Tab-separated table of C-alpha atoms in Angstrom:
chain	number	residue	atom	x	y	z
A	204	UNK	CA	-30.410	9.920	-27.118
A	205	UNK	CA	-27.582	11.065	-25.184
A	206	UNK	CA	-25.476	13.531	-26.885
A	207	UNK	CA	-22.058	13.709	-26.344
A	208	UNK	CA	-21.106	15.602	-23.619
A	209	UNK	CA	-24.499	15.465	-21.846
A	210	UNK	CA	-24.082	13.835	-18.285
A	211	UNK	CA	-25.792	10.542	-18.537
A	212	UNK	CA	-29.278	11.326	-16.394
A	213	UNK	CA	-31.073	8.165	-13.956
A	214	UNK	CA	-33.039	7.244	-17.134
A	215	UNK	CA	-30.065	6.516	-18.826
A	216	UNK	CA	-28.548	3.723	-16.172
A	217	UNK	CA	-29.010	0.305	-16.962
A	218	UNK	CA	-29.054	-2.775	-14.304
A	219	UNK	CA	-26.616	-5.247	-14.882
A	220	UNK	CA	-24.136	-3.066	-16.932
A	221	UNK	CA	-21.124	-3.822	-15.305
A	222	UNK	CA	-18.252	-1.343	-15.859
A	223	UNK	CA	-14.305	-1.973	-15.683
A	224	UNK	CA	-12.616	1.240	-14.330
A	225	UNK	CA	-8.881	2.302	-14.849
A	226	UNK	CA	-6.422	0.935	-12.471
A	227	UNK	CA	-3.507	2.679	-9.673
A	228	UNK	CA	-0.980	1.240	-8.069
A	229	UNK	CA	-0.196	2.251	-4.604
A	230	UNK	CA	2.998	3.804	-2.934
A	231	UNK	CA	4.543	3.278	0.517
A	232	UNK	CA	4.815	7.415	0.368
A	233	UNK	CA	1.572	7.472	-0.029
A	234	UNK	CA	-0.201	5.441	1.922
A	235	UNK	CA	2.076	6.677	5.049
A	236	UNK	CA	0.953	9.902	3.971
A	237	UNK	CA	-2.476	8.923	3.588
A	238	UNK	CA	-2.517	7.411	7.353
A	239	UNK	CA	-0.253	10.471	8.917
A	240	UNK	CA	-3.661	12.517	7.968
A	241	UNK	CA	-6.234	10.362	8.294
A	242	UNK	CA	-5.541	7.122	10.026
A	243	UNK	CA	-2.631	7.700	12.038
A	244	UNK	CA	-2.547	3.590	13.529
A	245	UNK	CA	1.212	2.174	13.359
A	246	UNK	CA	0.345	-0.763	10.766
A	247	UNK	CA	-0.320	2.140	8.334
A	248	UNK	CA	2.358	5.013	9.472
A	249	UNK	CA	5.569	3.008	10.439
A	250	UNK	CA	7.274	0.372	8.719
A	251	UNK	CA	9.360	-1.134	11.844
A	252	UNK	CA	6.043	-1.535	13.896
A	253	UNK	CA	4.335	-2.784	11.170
A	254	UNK	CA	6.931	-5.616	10.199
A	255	UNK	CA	6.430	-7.112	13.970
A	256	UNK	CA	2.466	-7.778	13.201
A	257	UNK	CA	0.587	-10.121	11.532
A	258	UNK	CA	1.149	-8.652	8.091
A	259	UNK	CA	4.758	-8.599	7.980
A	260	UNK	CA	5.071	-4.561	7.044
A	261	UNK	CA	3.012	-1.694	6.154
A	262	UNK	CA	-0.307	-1.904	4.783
A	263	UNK	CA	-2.667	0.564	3.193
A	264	UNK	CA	-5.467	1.768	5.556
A	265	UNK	CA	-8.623	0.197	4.232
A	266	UNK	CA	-10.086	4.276	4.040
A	267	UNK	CA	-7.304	4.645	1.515
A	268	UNK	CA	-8.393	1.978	-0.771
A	269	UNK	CA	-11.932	2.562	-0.744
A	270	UNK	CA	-10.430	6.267	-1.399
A	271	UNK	CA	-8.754	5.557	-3.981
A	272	UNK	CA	-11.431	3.463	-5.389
A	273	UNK	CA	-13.534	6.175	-5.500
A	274	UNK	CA	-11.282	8.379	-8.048
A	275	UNK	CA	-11.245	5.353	-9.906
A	276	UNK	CA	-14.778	5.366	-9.803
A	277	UNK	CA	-15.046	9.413	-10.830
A	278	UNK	CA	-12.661	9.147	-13.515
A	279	UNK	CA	-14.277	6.098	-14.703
A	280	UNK	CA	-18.302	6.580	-15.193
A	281	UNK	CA	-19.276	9.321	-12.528
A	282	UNK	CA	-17.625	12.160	-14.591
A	283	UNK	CA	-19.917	11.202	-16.857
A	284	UNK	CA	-23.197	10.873	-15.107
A	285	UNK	CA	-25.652	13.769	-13.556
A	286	UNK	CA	-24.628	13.401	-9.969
A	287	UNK	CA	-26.210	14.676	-7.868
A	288	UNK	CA	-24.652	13.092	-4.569
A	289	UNK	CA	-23.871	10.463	-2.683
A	290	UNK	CA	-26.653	8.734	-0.321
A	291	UNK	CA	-24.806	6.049	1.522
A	292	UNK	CA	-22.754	2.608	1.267
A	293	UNK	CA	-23.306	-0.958	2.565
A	294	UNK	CA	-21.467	-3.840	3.351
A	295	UNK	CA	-17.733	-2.549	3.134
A	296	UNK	CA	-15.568	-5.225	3.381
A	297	UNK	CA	-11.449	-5.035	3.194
A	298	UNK	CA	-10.983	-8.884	2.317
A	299	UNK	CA	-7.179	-8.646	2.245
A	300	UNK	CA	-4.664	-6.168	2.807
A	301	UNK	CA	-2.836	-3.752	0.154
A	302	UNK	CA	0.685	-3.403	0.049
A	303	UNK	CA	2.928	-0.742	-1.232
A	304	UNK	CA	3.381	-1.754	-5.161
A	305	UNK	CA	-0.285	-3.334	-5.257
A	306	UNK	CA	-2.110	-2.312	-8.322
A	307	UNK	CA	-5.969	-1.809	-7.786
A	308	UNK	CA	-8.195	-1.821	-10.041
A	309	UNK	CA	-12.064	-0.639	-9.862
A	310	UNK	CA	-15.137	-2.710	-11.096
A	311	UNK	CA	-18.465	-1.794	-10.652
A	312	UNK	CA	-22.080	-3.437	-11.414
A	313	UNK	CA	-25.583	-1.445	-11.746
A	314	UNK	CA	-27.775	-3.485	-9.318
A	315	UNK	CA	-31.013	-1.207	-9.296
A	316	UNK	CA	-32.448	1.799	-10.001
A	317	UNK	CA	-35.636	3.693	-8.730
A	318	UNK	CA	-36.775	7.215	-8.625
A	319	UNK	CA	-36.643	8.890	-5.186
A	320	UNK	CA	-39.778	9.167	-3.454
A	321	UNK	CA	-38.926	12.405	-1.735
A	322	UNK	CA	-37.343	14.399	-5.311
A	323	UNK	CA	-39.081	13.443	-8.619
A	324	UNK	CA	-36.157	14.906	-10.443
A	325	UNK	CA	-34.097	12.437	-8.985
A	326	UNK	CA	-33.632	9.016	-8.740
A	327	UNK	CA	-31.237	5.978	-7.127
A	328	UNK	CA	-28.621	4.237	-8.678
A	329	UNK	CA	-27.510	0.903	-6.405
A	330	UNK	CA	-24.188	-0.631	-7.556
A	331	UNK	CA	-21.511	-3.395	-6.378
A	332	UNK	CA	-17.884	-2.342	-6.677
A	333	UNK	CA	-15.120	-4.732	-6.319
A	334	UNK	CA	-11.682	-3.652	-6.190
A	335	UNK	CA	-9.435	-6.273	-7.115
A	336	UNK	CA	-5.267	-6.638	-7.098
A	337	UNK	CA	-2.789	-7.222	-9.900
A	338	UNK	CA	-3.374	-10.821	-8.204
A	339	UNK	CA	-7.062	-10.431	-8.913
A	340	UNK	CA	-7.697	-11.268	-5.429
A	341	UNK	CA	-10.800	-9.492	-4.297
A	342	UNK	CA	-9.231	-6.680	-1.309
A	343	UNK	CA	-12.584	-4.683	-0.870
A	344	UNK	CA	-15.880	-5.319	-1.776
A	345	UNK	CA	-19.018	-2.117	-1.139
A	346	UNK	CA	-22.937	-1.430	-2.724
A	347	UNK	CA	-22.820	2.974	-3.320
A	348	UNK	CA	-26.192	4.522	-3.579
A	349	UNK	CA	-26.187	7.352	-5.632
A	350	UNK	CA	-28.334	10.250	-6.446
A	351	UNK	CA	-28.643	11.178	-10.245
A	352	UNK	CA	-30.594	13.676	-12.082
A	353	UNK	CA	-33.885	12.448	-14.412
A	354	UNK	CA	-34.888	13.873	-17.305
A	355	UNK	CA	-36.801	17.052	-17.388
B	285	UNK	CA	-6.420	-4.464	35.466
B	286	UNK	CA	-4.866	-2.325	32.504
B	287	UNK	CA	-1.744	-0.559	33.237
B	288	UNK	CA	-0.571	2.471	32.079
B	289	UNK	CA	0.273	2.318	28.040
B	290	UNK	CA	-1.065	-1.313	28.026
B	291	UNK	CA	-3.082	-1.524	24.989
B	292	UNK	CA	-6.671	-2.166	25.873
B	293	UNK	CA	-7.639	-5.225	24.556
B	294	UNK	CA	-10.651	-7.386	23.549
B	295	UNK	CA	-11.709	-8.594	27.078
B	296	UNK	CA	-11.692	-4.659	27.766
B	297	UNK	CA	-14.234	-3.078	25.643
B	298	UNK	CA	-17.309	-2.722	27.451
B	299	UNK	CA	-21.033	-2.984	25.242
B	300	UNK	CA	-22.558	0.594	25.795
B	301	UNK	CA	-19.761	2.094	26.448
B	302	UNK	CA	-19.860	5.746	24.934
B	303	UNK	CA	-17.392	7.704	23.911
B	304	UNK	CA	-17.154	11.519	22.603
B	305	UNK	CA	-13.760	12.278	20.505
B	306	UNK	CA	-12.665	15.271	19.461
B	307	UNK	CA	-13.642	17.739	16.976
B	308	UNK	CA	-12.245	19.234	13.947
B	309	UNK	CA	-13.114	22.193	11.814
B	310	UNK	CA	-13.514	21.459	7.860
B	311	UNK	CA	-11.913	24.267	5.902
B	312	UNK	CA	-12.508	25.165	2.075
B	313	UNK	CA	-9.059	24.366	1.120
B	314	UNK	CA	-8.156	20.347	2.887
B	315	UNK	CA	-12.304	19.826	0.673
B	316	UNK	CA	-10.793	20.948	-2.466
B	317	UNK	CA	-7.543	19.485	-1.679
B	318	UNK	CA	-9.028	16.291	-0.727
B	319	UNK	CA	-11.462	16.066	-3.490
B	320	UNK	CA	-8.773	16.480	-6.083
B	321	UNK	CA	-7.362	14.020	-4.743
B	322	UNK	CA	-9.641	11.503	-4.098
B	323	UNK	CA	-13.476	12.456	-5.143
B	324	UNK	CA	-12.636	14.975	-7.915
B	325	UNK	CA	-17.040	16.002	-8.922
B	326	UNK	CA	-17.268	19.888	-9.658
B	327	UNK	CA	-19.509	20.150	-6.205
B	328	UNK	CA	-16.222	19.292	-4.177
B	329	UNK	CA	-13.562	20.876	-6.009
B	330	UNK	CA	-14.956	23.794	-8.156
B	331	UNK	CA	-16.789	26.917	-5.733
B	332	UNK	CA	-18.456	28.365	-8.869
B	333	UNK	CA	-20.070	24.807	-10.193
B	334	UNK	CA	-20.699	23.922	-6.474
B	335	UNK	CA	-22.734	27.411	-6.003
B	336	UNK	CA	-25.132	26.818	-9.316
B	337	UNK	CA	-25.608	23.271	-7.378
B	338	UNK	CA	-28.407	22.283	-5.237
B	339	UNK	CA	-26.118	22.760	-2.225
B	340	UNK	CA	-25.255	26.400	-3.194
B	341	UNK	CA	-21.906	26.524	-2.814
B	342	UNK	CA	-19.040	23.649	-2.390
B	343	UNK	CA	-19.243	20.862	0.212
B	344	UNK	CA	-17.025	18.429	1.521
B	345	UNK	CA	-16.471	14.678	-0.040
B	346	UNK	CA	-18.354	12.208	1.985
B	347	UNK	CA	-15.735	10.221	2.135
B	348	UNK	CA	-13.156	13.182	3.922
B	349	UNK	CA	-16.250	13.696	6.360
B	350	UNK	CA	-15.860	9.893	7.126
B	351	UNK	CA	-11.789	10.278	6.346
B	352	UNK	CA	-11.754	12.660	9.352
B	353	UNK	CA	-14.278	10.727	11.448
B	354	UNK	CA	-11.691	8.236	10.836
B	355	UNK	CA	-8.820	10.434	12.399
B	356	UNK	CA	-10.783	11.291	15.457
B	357	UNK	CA	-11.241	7.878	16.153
B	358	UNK	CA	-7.372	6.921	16.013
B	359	UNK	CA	-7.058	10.089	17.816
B	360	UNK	CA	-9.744	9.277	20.914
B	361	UNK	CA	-9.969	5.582	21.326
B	362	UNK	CA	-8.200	3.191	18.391
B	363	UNK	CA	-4.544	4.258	19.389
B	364	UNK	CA	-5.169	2.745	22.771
B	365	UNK	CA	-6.848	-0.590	21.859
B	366	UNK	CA	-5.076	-3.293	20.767
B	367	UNK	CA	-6.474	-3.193	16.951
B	368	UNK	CA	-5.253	-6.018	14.592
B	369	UNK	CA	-7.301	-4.349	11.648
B	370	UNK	CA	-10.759	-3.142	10.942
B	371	UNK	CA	-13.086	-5.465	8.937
B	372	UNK	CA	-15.586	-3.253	7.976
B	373	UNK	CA	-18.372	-0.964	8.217
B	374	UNK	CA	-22.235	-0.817	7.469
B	375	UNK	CA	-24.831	1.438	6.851
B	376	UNK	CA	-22.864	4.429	5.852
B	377	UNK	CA	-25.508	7.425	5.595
B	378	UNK	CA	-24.710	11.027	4.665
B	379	UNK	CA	-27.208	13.079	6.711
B	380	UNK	CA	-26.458	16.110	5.573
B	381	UNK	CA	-23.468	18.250	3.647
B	382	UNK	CA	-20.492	19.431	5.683
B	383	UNK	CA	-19.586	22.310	4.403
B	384	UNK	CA	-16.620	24.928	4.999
B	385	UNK	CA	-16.163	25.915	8.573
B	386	UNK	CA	-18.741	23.466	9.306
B	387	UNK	CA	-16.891	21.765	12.964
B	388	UNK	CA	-17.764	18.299	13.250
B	389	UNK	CA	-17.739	15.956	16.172
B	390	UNK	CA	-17.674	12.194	16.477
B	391	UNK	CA	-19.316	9.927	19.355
B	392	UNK	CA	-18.443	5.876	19.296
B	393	UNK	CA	-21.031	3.318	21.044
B	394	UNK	CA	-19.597	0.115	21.639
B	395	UNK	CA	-22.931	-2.119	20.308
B	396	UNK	CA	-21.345	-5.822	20.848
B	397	UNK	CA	-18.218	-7.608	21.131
B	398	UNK	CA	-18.285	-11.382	20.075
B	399	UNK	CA	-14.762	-13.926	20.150
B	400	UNK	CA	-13.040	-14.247	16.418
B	401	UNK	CA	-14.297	-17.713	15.336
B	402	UNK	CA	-11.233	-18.157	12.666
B	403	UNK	CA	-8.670	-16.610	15.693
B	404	UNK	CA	-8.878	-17.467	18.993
B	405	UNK	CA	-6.419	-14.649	19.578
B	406	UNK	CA	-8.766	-12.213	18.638
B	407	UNK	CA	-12.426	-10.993	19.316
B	408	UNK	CA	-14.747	-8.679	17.238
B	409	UNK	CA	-16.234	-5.086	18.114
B	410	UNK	CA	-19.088	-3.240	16.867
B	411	UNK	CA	-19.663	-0.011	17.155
B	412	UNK	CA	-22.138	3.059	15.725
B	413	UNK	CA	-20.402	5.801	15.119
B	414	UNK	CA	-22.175	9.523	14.514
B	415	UNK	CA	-20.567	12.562	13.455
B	416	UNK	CA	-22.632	15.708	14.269
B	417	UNK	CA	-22.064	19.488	13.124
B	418	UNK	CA	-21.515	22.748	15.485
B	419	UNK	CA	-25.370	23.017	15.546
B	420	UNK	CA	-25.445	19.131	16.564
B	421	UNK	CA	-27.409	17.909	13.382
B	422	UNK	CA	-26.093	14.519	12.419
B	423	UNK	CA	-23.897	14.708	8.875
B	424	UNK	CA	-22.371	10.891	9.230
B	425	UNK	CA	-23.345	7.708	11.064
B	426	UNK	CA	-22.294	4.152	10.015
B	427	UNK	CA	-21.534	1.123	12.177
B	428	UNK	CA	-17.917	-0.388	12.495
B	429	UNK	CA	-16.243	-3.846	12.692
B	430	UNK	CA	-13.025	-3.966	14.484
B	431	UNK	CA	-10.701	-6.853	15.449
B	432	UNK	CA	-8.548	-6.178	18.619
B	433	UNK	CA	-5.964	-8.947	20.228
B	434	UNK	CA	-7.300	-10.633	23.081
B	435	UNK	CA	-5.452	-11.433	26.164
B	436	UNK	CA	-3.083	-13.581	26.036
């Protein structure tokens, strides 16, 4: 049994659970500031560039959604599970752009699990998150292997 | 031929072309700043967790490590391509912790460029990308999908 307030250990991860995470909407202050730091390209930084491309005005750089989708994530089930670090995503895929005002919002599906070969007191979580807009369009879709603790 | 400030565009990116961008040096504060922000686990934002960790002390998200491979990348070849908008990337792997002080370094590999087959007025390029620490161990490496405007 997990008590409350024990992190949930790689024994305690069940495939298929699928898990709907909180939701945040996203500012144009934010996402310039965002880009300024991280991903300075004009689409992202400045709103007069970015109304003369294809997407009409600003957009969010994809880093800042999958970002963001990752607090979502934290606040959402890795707060509450022994991690013990990240190992790696696959297959990240920004299906459609987000806009200032967009609200995202975080779901995520256990896959697999195994134990690590190289750490017997850990193990591998595999999971699908989809982040999806107020429109519940699909705008970024990545697997997240994760390192939790087992049981002693 | 390209001219001067003429965006490079599709029919210019060259498979096995390699390119070294800058570097940047990770300090304690922009991890805990970052990971408050955006990846907010006790190993990123909290010194005295992070040192009874297996990591002995704090270490950076891997997402900022792949945030600021991100910048570097604007920085030393995206702001003079033609990009439309990055589609993805694959095969994210965190090597190894970056951790404060830690300098890291990112090198781009163009692996193959193919023509959009939805856009004629665009063409696709895929890169590996590695980040390596000051002691030139790898921390980051994942594989990019780009979309740049072809000539016209």
């Amino acid at each position: 049994m997990r008590r409350s307030g024990d992190p949930v250990r790689f024994e305690g991860i069940e495939p298929g659970t699928t898990t709907h995470c909180g939701s945040t909407t996203v500012t144009e202050n934010e996402i310039v500031e965002f880009a300024e730091r991280y991903d300075p390209l004009a689409i992202h930084t400045d709103p007069a560039a970015a109304a003369e491309s294809r997407f009409g005005g600003l957009i969010a750089s994809g880093y800042h959604t999958l970002c963001l989708s990752v607090r979502l994530l934290v606040e959402g089930v890795r707060n509450e599970r022994a991690v013990v670090g990240g190992l790696g995503i696959d297959d990240v895929r920004w299906h459609r752009p987000v806009e200032p005002g967009d609200a995202i919002t975080v779901r995520t599906e256990i896959l697999d699990t195994r134990p690590s070969e190289s750490d017997p007191n850990t193990g591998i979580v595999h999971e699908a998150i989809t982040v999806t807009n107020q429109r519940e369009e699909t705008v970024l879709s990545y697997e997240n292997y994760e390192l939790l603790a087992r049981r002693e």
